[in-house]
Amino acid sequence: MTWVGNNLSLMASLFLAHVMLALPAVALSVAVAIPLGWLAHRSPTIRGPLLQVVGLLYAIPSLALFLIVPSLFGLEMRGSANIIVVLAIYGVAILVRTVTDAFDSVPADVLQAADACGYSLWRRFWSVDLPLSLPVTMAGVRVVVVSTISLVTVGSVIGVRSLGTLFTDGFQRGIVAEVVAGLVLTVLLALAMDGLCVLAGHMLTPWTKSSRLPRRVGFIGRSRGALPATPVTTNEEGSVP
Amino acid sequence: MIEFENVNKTYDDGTEAVRDFSLRAESRETTVLVGTSGSGKTTVLRMVNRMVEPTAGRVLWDGRDVATMDAVRLRRSIGYVLQEGGLFPHWTVLRNIATVPLLENTPKDEAMRRAAELLTLVGLDASLGERYPSQLSGGQRQRVGVARALANNPLVLLMDEPFGALDPLVRRDLQREVVRIREALGTTIIMVTHDMHEALMLGHKVVVMATGGRIVQEGSPEQILSSPADDFVAGLLDASGMMAFVNGDRA
């Protein structure tokens, strides 16, 4: 454990480098997956092939992608852009299906109401479709965040610095504490980011968290009048469509 | 005035929803389309704001073919009330009501002030303004739906089974509310329902429709009650408990 005490600044800088790879990768995945998911949701003909192909991306071994992507996109192999693009590809592979489901989950009568109010398709997307898809999309984003943070470590094999560097370096030099430190920090980072996602989800979808409680409160308030507060009444109230 | 001229709607799969449907809905009156499911009444209603495009025939608004108007602008000038309100679950009640004015770039504080007025107009307490739709009862949601449809002072209001999901007492309240609002604002209303009782109570003109948009009978509530055209109309009257009033027994 003396290794940990002597290398705090190294660990901090690798932690930061790790975050700087993971966050842009997640952002890029989301930015690509949302239009693709929307497309799949809108067009039954595109849906099948698109989801099939995108799902298969996940089957490509990461080391192979680290070699292929630089030649495809003209990137430097050991650069952070390469890592970010590769990780975004995996992120998209995970996320597109969820985003498609998320857009599918927006109630049809709400979309009809939006059309009837005079939303153009573009404005409707930003005002109605996208916000209402968020609860489902955020579930997928959480998976992508955790998986990306874990995958960033693989980049150390081709020499891109991250917490994974603690694995490769610790392994080569036989320092168990270094490997363990890398592992613990990666898991901690994943947990922290997941927690932030949950928080962000609550902030972005305030209508979902408040839907239960005040209705219950409203019911109790009314039941103080004439109605007996039986569970049956609660169910009936809750089931009003 | 809204006129349907020999309107047809055939869907891509060959289903003929509406065949050769013609009707005049007078300004400042309530025209109620009543019929069983599959009678094409909702299809006809949605042709007015171009949510459904007829495959043949025309829909005229004060003599102008709606097909020549911009669909988005047309919809903003026509109020539409859906069953169960069709409210946006992610917006508060006031934001829901302010939807169309905000789309039309009305300043936010002005739109919200108008929304608060409308909340009162449809008989809801101002304190409900900051709630989300899921925190309201079915009847309250439906009132908000009506308020939202009225927000842009539409000359025409389309109502698609607006009270179908409500319990009888709430429904009666809201029906009275609609009469009051129409009298106050002079709105032209076209309403779809499967409830003959509702049709007779609210309609200046009642249009009884059967499968394929066929008009079985069309007339004032008095005419429908005094001489139901056939067994189908009589059946609808019977089903809604109105048979007792037929043939002048109304008094």
CSV table of C-alpha atoms in Angstrom, one decimal, chain B residues 4-248:
chain,number,residue,atom,x,y,z
B,4,PHE,CA,-67.9,18.7,-46.3
B,5,GLU,CA,-68.3,18.1,-50.0
B,6,ASN,CA,-68.6,14.5,-51.2
B,7,VAL,CA,-65.6,13.5,-49.0
B,8,ASN,CA,-64.0,10.1,-49.3
B,9,LYS,CA,-61.3,8.4,-47.2
B,10,THR,CA,-59.8,5.2,-48.3
B,11,TYR,CA,-56.7,4.0,-46.5
B,12,ASP,CA,-53.7,2.4,-48.1
B,13,ASP,CA,-54.8,-1.1,-47.2
B,14,GLY,CA,-58.1,-0.5,-49.1
B,15,THR,CA,-60.3,0.1,-46.1
B,16,GLU,CA,-63.0,2.6,-47.0
B,17,ALA,CA,-63.5,4.6,-43.8
B,18,VAL,CA,-65.8,7.3,-45.3
B,19,ARG,CA,-67.7,7.3,-48.5
B,20,ASP,CA,-69.3,10.3,-50.2
B,21,PHE,CA,-69.9,12.3,-47.0
B,22,SER,CA,-71.5,15.7,-47.3
B,23,LEU,CA,-72.4,18.0,-44.4
B,24,ARG,CA,-72.8,21.6,-43.4
B,25,ALA,CA,-71.8,22.7,-39.9
B,26,GLU,CA,-73.1,26.2,-39.3
B,27,SER,CA,-71.1,28.9,-37.6
B,28,ARG,CA,-71.7,29.4,-33.9
B,29,GLU,CA,-73.6,26.2,-33.6
B,30,THR,CA,-72.7,22.8,-32.2
B,31,THR,CA,-72.9,20.0,-34.7
B,32,VAL,CA,-72.6,16.6,-33.2
B,33,LEU,CA,-71.6,13.5,-35.1
B,34,VAL,CA,-73.0,10.5,-33.3
B,35,GLY,CA,-72.6,6.8,-34.3
B,36,THR,CA,-71.1,3.5,-33.3
B,37,SER,CA,-67.4,2.8,-33.6
B,38,GLY,CA,-66.3,2.3,-37.3
B,39,SER,CA,-68.8,4.9,-38.5
B,40,GLY,CA,-65.9,7.2,-39.6
B,41,LYS,CA,-67.0,10.0,-37.4
B,42,THR,CA,-63.5,10.7,-36.0
B,43,THR,CA,-62.0,10.4,-39.5
B,44,VAL,CA,-64.4,13.1,-40.7
B,45,LEU,CA,-63.7,15.3,-37.7
B,46,ARG,CA,-59.9,15.1,-38.3
B,47,MET,CA,-60.4,16.2,-41.9
B,48,VAL,CA,-61.2,19.7,-40.7
B,49,ASN,CA,-57.8,20.3,-39.3
B,50,ARG,CA,-56.1,18.1,-41.9
B,51,MET,CA,-55.0,15.4,-39.4
B,52,VAL,CA,-56.6,13.2,-42.0
B,53,GLU,CA,-56.5,14.1,-45.7
B,54,PRO,CA,-59.5,13.1,-47.7
B,55,THR,CA,-58.8,10.9,-50.8
B,56,ALA,CA,-61.6,12.6,-52.6
B,57,GLY,CA,-63.9,15.6,-52.0
B,58,ARG,CA,-63.2,18.9,-50.2
B,59,VAL,CA,-63.6,20.3,-46.8
B,60,LEU,CA,-64.4,24.1,-46.9
B,61,TRP,CA,-64.0,26.5,-44.0
B,62,ASP,CA,-66.0,29.6,-44.8
B,63,GLY,CA,-65.8,28.7,-48.5
B,64,ARG,CA,-62.0,28.1,-48.5
B,65,ASP,CA,-60.7,24.6,-49.2
B,66,VAL,CA,-58.6,23.6,-46.1
B,67,ALA,CA,-56.3,21.6,-48.4
B,68,THR,CA,-55.0,24.9,-49.7
B,69,MET,CA,-54.1,26.2,-46.3
B,70,ASP,CA,-50.8,25.5,-44.4
B,71,ALA,CA,-51.6,22.5,-42.1
B,72,VAL,CA,-49.6,23.7,-39.2
B,73,ARG,CA,-51.1,27.2,-39.2
B,74,LEU,CA,-54.6,25.8,-39.8
B,75,ARG,CA,-54.3,23.6,-36.7
B,76,ARG,CA,-53.2,26.5,-34.5
B,77,SER,CA,-56.3,28.3,-35.5
B,78,ILE,CA,-58.7,25.4,-34.7
B,79,GLY,CA,-59.1,24.1,-31.2
B,80,TYR,CA,-59.0,20.3,-30.8
B,81,VAL,CA,-60.1,18.4,-27.7
B,82,LEU,CA,-59.1,14.8,-27.4
B,83,GLN,CA,-60.6,12.0,-25.2
B,84,GLU,CA,-58.9,12.2,-21.8
B,85,GLY,CA,-57.5,15.6,-22.7
B,86,GLY,CA,-54.3,14.3,-24.5
B,87,LEU,CA,-52.3,16.6,-22.2
B,88,PHE,CA,-48.5,16.8,-22.4
B,89,PRO,CA,-47.5,14.8,-19.3
B,90,HIS,CA,-44.1,16.7,-19.0
B,91,TRP,CA,-45.6,20.1,-18.7
B,92,THR,CA,-47.6,21.8,-15.9
B,93,VAL,CA,-51.3,22.6,-16.4
B,94,LEU,CA,-50.5,26.3,-17.2
B,95,ARG,CA,-47.8,25.3,-19.7
B,96,ASN,CA,-50.2,22.9,-21.3
B,97,ILE,CA,-52.9,25.5,-21.7
B,98,ALA,CA,-50.3,28.0,-23.1
B,99,THR,CA,-49.1,25.6,-25.8
B,100,VAL,CA,-50.6,27.2,-28.9
B,101,PRO,CA,-50.0,30.9,-27.8
B,102,LEU,CA,-46.3,30.0,-27.2
B,103,LEU,CA,-46.1,28.2,-30.5
B,104,GLU,CA,-47.4,31.5,-32.0
B,105,ASN,CA,-44.5,33.3,-30.2
B,106,THR,CA,-46.7,35.1,-27.7
B,107,PRO,CA,-44.4,36.4,-24.9
B,108,LYS,CA,-44.2,33.9,-22.1
B,109,ASP,CA,-45.6,36.0,-19.3
B,110,GLU,CA,-48.6,37.0,-21.4
B,111,ALA,CA,-49.3,33.4,-22.5
B,112,MET,CA,-49.1,32.3,-18.9
B,113,ARG,CA,-51.4,35.0,-17.8
B,114,ARG,CA,-53.9,34.1,-20.4
B,115,ALA,CA,-53.6,30.4,-19.4
B,116,ALA,CA,-54.4,31.3,-15.8
B,117,GLU,CA,-57.6,33.1,-17.1
B,118,LEU,CA,-58.6,30.1,-19.1
B,119,LEU,CA,-58.1,27.8,-16.1
B,120,THR,CA,-60.8,29.8,-14.3
B,121,LEU,CA,-63.0,29.9,-17.4
B,122,VAL,CA,-63.2,26.1,-17.5
B,123,GLY,CA,-64.0,26.1,-13.8
B,124,LEU,CA,-60.7,25.0,-12.3
B,125,ASP,CA,-59.0,26.4,-9.2
B,126,ALA,CA,-55.9,28.6,-9.9
B,127,SER,CA,-53.9,26.5,-7.5
B,128,LEU,CA,-53.9,23.6,-10.0
B,129,GLY,CA,-51.9,25.6,-12.5
B,130,GLU,CA,-48.5,24.3,-11.3
B,131,ARG,CA,-49.5,20.7,-11.2
B,132,TYR,CA,-48.6,18.0,-13.7
B,133,PRO,CA,-51.5,16.3,-15.6
B,134,SER,CA,-50.8,13.0,-13.7
B,135,GLN,CA,-51.7,14.9,-10.5
B,136,LEU,CA,-55.2,15.7,-11.7
B,137,SER,CA,-58.4,13.7,-11.8
B,138,GLY,CA,-59.9,12.6,-15.2
B,139,GLY,CA,-62.4,15.4,-15.1
B,140,GLN,CA,-59.8,18.1,-14.3
B,141,ARG,CA,-57.6,16.8,-17.1
B,142,GLN,CA,-60.5,17.1,-19.6
B,143,ARG,CA,-61.2,20.7,-18.5
B,144,VAL,CA,-57.5,21.5,-19.0
B,145,GLY,CA,-57.8,19.9,-22.5
B,146,VAL,CA,-60.7,22.3,-23.2
B,147,ALA,CA,-58.8,25.3,-21.9
B,148,ARG,CA,-55.8,24.4,-24.0
B,149,ALA,CA,-58.0,24.1,-27.1
B,150,LEU,CA,-59.5,27.6,-26.4
B,151,ALA,CA,-56.2,29.4,-25.7
B,152,ASN,CA,-55.8,30.8,-29.2
B,153,ASN,CA,-59.4,32.1,-29.4
B,154,PRO,CA,-60.3,29.6,-32.1
B,155,LEU,CA,-63.4,30.2,-34.2
B,156,VAL,CA,-63.8,26.5,-34.6
B,157,LEU,CA,-63.5,23.8,-31.8
B,158,LEU,CA,-63.3,20.1,-32.7
B,159,MET,CA,-64.1,17.7,-29.9
B,160,ASP,CA,-63.3,14.0,-30.2
B,161,GLU,CA,-65.3,12.0,-27.6
B,162,PRO,CA,-64.3,14.6,-25.1
B,163,PHE,CA,-66.2,13.2,-22.2
B,164,GLY,CA,-66.2,9.5,-23.0
B,165,ALA,CA,-63.9,8.5,-20.1
B,166,LEU,CA,-65.6,10.5,-17.4
B,167,ASP,CA,-68.1,9.4,-14.8
B,168,PRO,CA,-71.7,10.6,-15.4
B,169,LEU,CA,-71.7,13.5,-13.0
B,170,VAL,CA,-68.5,14.9,-14.1
B,171,ARG,CA,-69.6,14.5,-17.7
B,172,ARG,CA,-72.8,16.4,-17.1
B,173,ASP,CA,-70.8,19.2,-15.5
B,174,LEU,CA,-68.5,19.5,-18.4
B,175,GLN,CA,-71.3,19.3,-21.0
B,176,ARG,CA,-72.9,22.3,-19.3
B,177,GLU,CA,-69.5,24.0,-19.3
B,178,VAL,CA,-69.2,23.5,-23.0
B,179,VAL,CA,-72.6,25.0,-23.6
B,180,ARG,CA,-71.7,28.0,-21.5
B,181,ILE,CA,-68.4,28.5,-23.2
B,182,ARG,CA,-69.9,28.3,-26.7
B,183,GLU,CA,-72.6,30.8,-25.7
B,184,ALA,CA,-70.0,33.2,-24.2
B,185,LEU,CA,-67.4,32.9,-27.1
B,186,GLY,CA,-69.6,32.1,-30.1
B,187,THR,CA,-67.4,29.2,-31.1
B,188,THR,CA,-68.4,26.8,-33.9
B,189,ILE,CA,-68.2,23.3,-32.4
B,190,ILE,CA,-68.1,20.0,-34.2
B,191,MET,CA,-68.2,17.1,-31.7
B,192,VAL,CA,-67.9,13.4,-32.0
B,193,THR,CA,-69.6,11.1,-29.6
B,194,HIS,CA,-71.2,7.6,-29.4
B,195,ASP,CA,-73.6,8.8,-26.7
B,196,MET,CA,-76.9,9.8,-28.2
B,197,HIS,CA,-78.0,11.5,-25.0
B,198,GLU,CA,-74.9,13.8,-25.2
B,199,ALA,CA,-75.6,14.5,-28.9
B,200,LEU,CA,-79.2,15.5,-28.2
B,201,MET,CA,-78.2,17.6,-25.2
B,202,LEU,CA,-75.4,19.6,-26.9
B,203,GLY,CA,-76.2,19.6,-30.6
B,204,HIS,CA,-78.0,22.2,-32.6
B,205,LYS,CA,-77.6,19.7,-35.4
B,206,VAL,CA,-77.3,16.0,-34.7
B,207,VAL,CA,-75.8,13.8,-37.4
B,208,VAL,CA,-76.4,10.1,-36.9
B,209,MET,CA,-73.7,8.1,-38.8
B,210,ALA,CA,-73.4,4.4,-39.6
B,211,THR,CA,-70.5,2.3,-41.1
B,212,GLY,CA,-68.5,4.0,-43.8
B,213,GLY,CA,-69.6,7.5,-42.8
B,214,ARG,CA,-73.1,7.0,-44.1
B,215,ILE,CA,-75.5,9.6,-42.7
B,216,VAL,CA,-78.6,7.9,-41.5
B,217,GLN,CA,-80.3,10.9,-40.2
B,218,GLU,CA,-79.5,14.6,-39.8
B,219,GLY,CA,-81.5,17.2,-38.0
B,220,SER,CA,-82.3,19.1,-34.8
B,221,PRO,CA,-82.5,17.1,-31.6
B,222,GLU,CA,-86.3,17.7,-31.7
B,223,GLN,CA,-86.5,16.2,-35.2
B,224,ILE,CA,-84.4,13.1,-34.3
B,225,LEU,CA,-86.5,12.6,-31.2
B,226,SER,CA,-89.9,13.1,-32.8
B,227,SER,CA,-89.2,10.9,-35.8
B,228,PRO,CA,-86.2,8.5,-35.6
B,229,ALA,CA,-85.4,7.7,-39.3
B,230,ASP,CA,-85.1,3.9,-38.7
B,231,ASP,CA,-84.4,1.1,-36.3
B,232,PHE,CA,-80.7,2.1,-36.1
B,233,VAL,CA,-81.5,5.6,-34.8
B,234,ALA,CA,-84.2,4.2,-32.6
B,235,GLY,CA,-81.7,1.7,-31.3
B,236,LEU,CA,-79.2,4.4,-30.4
B,237,LEU,CA,-81.9,6.4,-28.7
B,238,ASP,CA,-82.9,3.3,-26.8
B,239,ALA,CA,-79.4,2.5,-25.8
B,240,SER,CA,-78.9,5.9,-24.2
B,241,GLY,CA,-82.2,5.8,-22.4
B,242,MET,CA,-83.9,8.4,-24.6
B,243,MET,CA,-86.6,6.2,-26.0
B,244,ALA,CA,-89.0,7.5,-23.3
B,245,PHE,CA,-88.8,10.9,-24.9
B,246,VAL,CA,-89.6,9.8,-28.5
B,247,ASN,CA,-92.7,11.0,-30.3
B,248,GLY,CA,-93.4,14.0,-28.2
